[in-house]
Structure formats: C-alpha cells, structure tokens
Amino acid sequence: MIPTFSQQADTDLLIQYQPKPIKTEQEYNRALTAVEGMMSGELTEAENAIFELLVLLIENYEERHFSMGESKPVATLESLMHEFDVEPNSLAGVFGTVDIVREVVNGQRKINQSQAESLAKFFNDHYSGLSITAFDFI
C-alpha cells in the first residue's frame, strides 16, 4: 500500500523550507543546512519532493556563483573514485584491464561511449543515491 499525505502536511513542509530561487549567500547556507538535515533520515514522499527541489535550487545558485567551467570526464571519474574509495582493480571489468583504467585516469586514453555507460551503471549500482549518466564521462 502506498502511503498518502495530506495537503496540510505538504503545505507545512513548504512553509518550513520555503523553497524559492536562492539569491544571497545567507539563503544558500540556509538551504544547505536544510538539505543536510534531511539527508540524515528517511524521508516521506512530500519531504523527498522538497529535498529534490532544494537540491536543484542549490545547484542553480552554485552554477551561477561558483562555476568552474566545463568538467572533464577524467576529473569526474577521478573524483568518484576518490570519493567512494574505488581502486583501479574495481573498474577493470568496465575497461577490460587495470592498465586501461590507469591509462584513462592518466589522460592517455579517452572514455568511449560503451565505457561511459558501464561507468554510470557501475557507480549507480554500487552507491545508492547517485544519478550518474554516461554523459558525465563523455
């Protein structure tokens, strides 16, 4: 059975978090605090919707104020490997060999479409909450 939530509960959440475009650093920090607080527990359907909206608003603010330009596929891969403590051996199945993994990480080879799709699947399957796509690696 899928739980349903009252309109009042949804309204209360909207009043509590007041999602709106983030224009100041103070609003940005308040939204970050709200998202961090929501990450520590199970969310209801309505809370999850607010969470996703706040994340989008935060990302929009960050893109406008902290833009670092175009991300490189190798930087994305290195960042994910570092963040999730993934060793090159773990990605041998994606690339074929550990040597190829190292060549990609060292910038000696590019990630092809098939590898990009396999990388997205690998990280999404092994680390819940991610929504990596092949485009993140191309």
Tab-separated table of C-alpha atoms in Angstrom:
chain	number	residue	atom	x	y	z
A	1	MET	CA	0.000	0.000	0.000
A	2	ILE	CA	1.388	3.409	-0.943
A	3	PRO	CA	1.074	5.962	1.839
A	4	THR	CA	-0.749	9.179	1.007
A	5	PHE	CA	-0.052	12.511	2.577
A	6	SER	CA	-2.442	15.253	3.379
A	7	GLN	CA	-2.354	18.562	1.615
A	8	GLN	CA	-1.791	20.140	5.025
A	9	ALA	CA	1.431	18.144	5.552
A	10	ASP	CA	2.694	19.285	2.153
A	11	THR	CA	1.763	22.873	2.960
A	12	ASP	CA	3.524	22.672	6.330
A	13	LEU	CA	6.702	21.452	4.618
A	14	LEU	CA	6.559	24.262	2.091
A	15	ILE	CA	6.138	26.806	4.885
A	16	GLN	CA	9.024	25.283	6.860
A	17	TYR	CA	11.520	25.184	3.981
A	18	GLN	CA	10.087	27.952	1.762
A	19	PRO	CA	11.787	26.836	-1.462
A	20	LYS	CA	12.413	29.779	-3.767
A	21	PRO	CA	15.255	30.901	-6.021
A	22	ILE	CA	18.381	31.416	-3.933
A	23	LYS	CA	19.741	34.937	-4.335
A	24	THR	CA	22.021	35.511	-1.364
A	25	GLU	CA	24.755	33.595	0.415
A	26	GLN	CA	22.588	33.557	3.550
A	27	GLU	CA	19.734	31.876	1.642
A	28	TYR	CA	22.257	29.463	0.109
A	29	ASN	CA	23.609	28.478	3.540
A	30	ARG	CA	20.078	28.068	4.903
A	31	ALA	CA	19.164	25.762	2.006
A	32	LEU	CA	22.371	23.749	2.513
A	33	THR	CA	21.555	23.335	6.197
A	34	ALA	CA	18.039	22.155	5.368
A	35	VAL	CA	19.301	19.612	2.811
A	36	GLU	CA	21.989	18.323	5.164
A	37	GLY	CA	19.382	17.849	7.894
A	38	MET	CA	17.135	15.923	5.522
A	39	MET	CA	19.984	13.614	4.475
A	40	SER	CA	20.219	12.050	7.915
A	41	GLY	CA	16.910	10.201	7.897
A	42	GLU	CA	14.137	8.512	5.973
A	43	LEU	CA	12.028	10.964	4.020
A	44	THR	CA	8.336	10.862	3.301
A	45	GLU	CA	7.176	11.342	-0.259
A	46	ALA	CA	6.481	15.035	0.369
A	47	GLU	CA	9.826	15.544	2.148
A	48	ASN	CA	11.643	13.872	-0.739
A	49	ALA	CA	9.975	16.266	-3.187
A	50	ILE	CA	11.087	19.263	-1.090
A	51	PHE	CA	14.579	17.758	-0.793
A	52	GLU	CA	14.890	17.375	-4.568
A	53	LEU	CA	13.632	20.916	-5.135
A	54	LEU	CA	16.111	22.354	-2.626
A	55	VAL	CA	18.968	20.439	-4.267
A	56	LEU	CA	18.015	21.902	-7.659
A	57	LEU	CA	17.889	25.404	-6.202
A	58	ILE	CA	21.297	24.906	-4.566
A	59	GLU	CA	22.792	23.569	-7.804
A	60	ASN	CA	21.389	26.538	-9.706
A	61	TYR	CA	22.925	29.005	-7.224
A	62	GLU	CA	26.268	27.192	-7.278
A	63	GLU	CA	26.368	27.174	-11.069
A	64	ARG	CA	25.784	30.914	-11.162
A	65	HIS	CA	28.218	31.792	-8.358
A	66	PHE	CA	30.839	29.048	-8.240
A	67	SER	CA	31.020	27.923	-11.860
A	68	MET	CA	34.266	26.121	-12.561
A	69	GLY	CA	33.694	25.749	-16.276
A	70	GLU	CA	33.290	22.572	-18.246
A	71	SER	CA	34.071	19.417	-16.280
A	72	LYS	CA	36.408	16.904	-17.842
A	73	PRO	CA	35.360	13.243	-17.934
A	74	VAL	CA	38.614	12.102	-16.333
A	75	ALA	CA	38.127	14.605	-13.493
A	76	THR	CA	34.635	13.202	-12.923
A	77	LEU	CA	35.979	9.654	-12.842
A	78	GLU	CA	38.857	10.570	-10.524
A	79	SER	CA	36.511	12.437	-8.197
A	80	LEU	CA	34.121	9.479	-7.951
A	81	MET	CA	36.981	7.029	-7.452
A	82	HIS	CA	38.378	9.185	-4.662
A	83	GLU	CA	35.031	9.907	-3.013
A	84	PHE	CA	33.992	6.247	-2.923
A	85	ASP	CA	37.490	4.796	-2.461
A	86	VAL	CA	37.314	2.839	-5.735
A	87	GLU	CA	40.572	1.184	-6.744
A	88	PRO	CA	41.526	0.734	-10.419
A	89	ASN	CA	41.108	-3.045	-9.983
A	90	SER	CA	37.402	-2.476	-9.298
A	91	LEU	CA	36.975	-0.857	-12.719
A	92	ALA	CA	38.854	-3.495	-14.725
A	93	GLY	CA	35.524	-5.056	-15.735
A	94	VAL	CA	34.406	-1.714	-17.172
A	95	PHE	CA	37.574	-1.025	-19.167
A	96	GLY	CA	38.890	-4.532	-19.803
A	97	THR	CA	42.137	-4.312	-17.833
A	98	VAL	CA	43.641	-2.401	-14.953
A	99	ASP	CA	46.233	-0.988	-17.343
A	100	ILE	CA	43.493	0.624	-19.424
A	101	VAL	CA	41.925	2.069	-16.258
A	102	ARG	CA	45.275	3.651	-15.395
A	103	GLU	CA	45.712	4.980	-18.939
A	104	VAL	CA	42.278	6.632	-18.768
A	105	VAL	CA	42.968	8.140	-15.352
A	106	ASN	CA	46.362	9.404	-16.569
A	107	GLY	CA	44.758	11.029	-19.617
A	108	GLN	CA	46.425	8.688	-22.111
A	109	ARG	CA	43.071	7.280	-23.320
A	110	LYS	CA	39.610	8.712	-23.688
A	111	ILE	CA	36.475	7.103	-22.312
A	112	ASN	CA	34.338	5.699	-25.136
A	113	GLN	CA	30.523	5.567	-25.181
A	114	SER	CA	30.311	1.940	-24.034
A	115	GLN	CA	32.734	2.554	-21.171
A	116	ALA	CA	30.840	5.713	-20.171
A	117	GLU	CA	27.589	3.739	-19.979
A	118	SER	CA	29.289	0.989	-17.968
A	119	LEU	CA	30.832	3.535	-15.586
A	120	ALA	CA	27.449	5.159	-14.975
A	121	LYS	CA	25.910	1.750	-14.267
A	122	PHE	CA	28.817	0.763	-12.006
A	123	PHE	CA	28.591	3.865	-9.805
A	124	ASN	CA	24.777	3.962	-9.717
A	125	ASP	CA	24.558	0.246	-8.834
A	126	HIS	CA	27.228	0.363	-6.134
A	127	TYR	CA	26.476	3.704	-4.494
A	128	SER	CA	22.827	4.484	-3.826
A	129	GLY	CA	21.551	7.970	-4.306
A	130	LEU	CA	23.688	8.730	-7.347
A	131	SER	CA	22.198	9.605	-10.695
A	132	ILE	CA	25.278	9.415	-12.880
A	133	THR	CA	24.756	9.192	-16.645
A	134	ALA	CA	27.070	8.275	-19.492
A	135	PHE	CA	27.189	11.990	-20.378
A	136	ASP	CA	29.135	12.610	-17.140
A	137	PHE	CA	32.037	10.675	-18.657
A	138	ILE	CA	31.980	11.922	-22.258
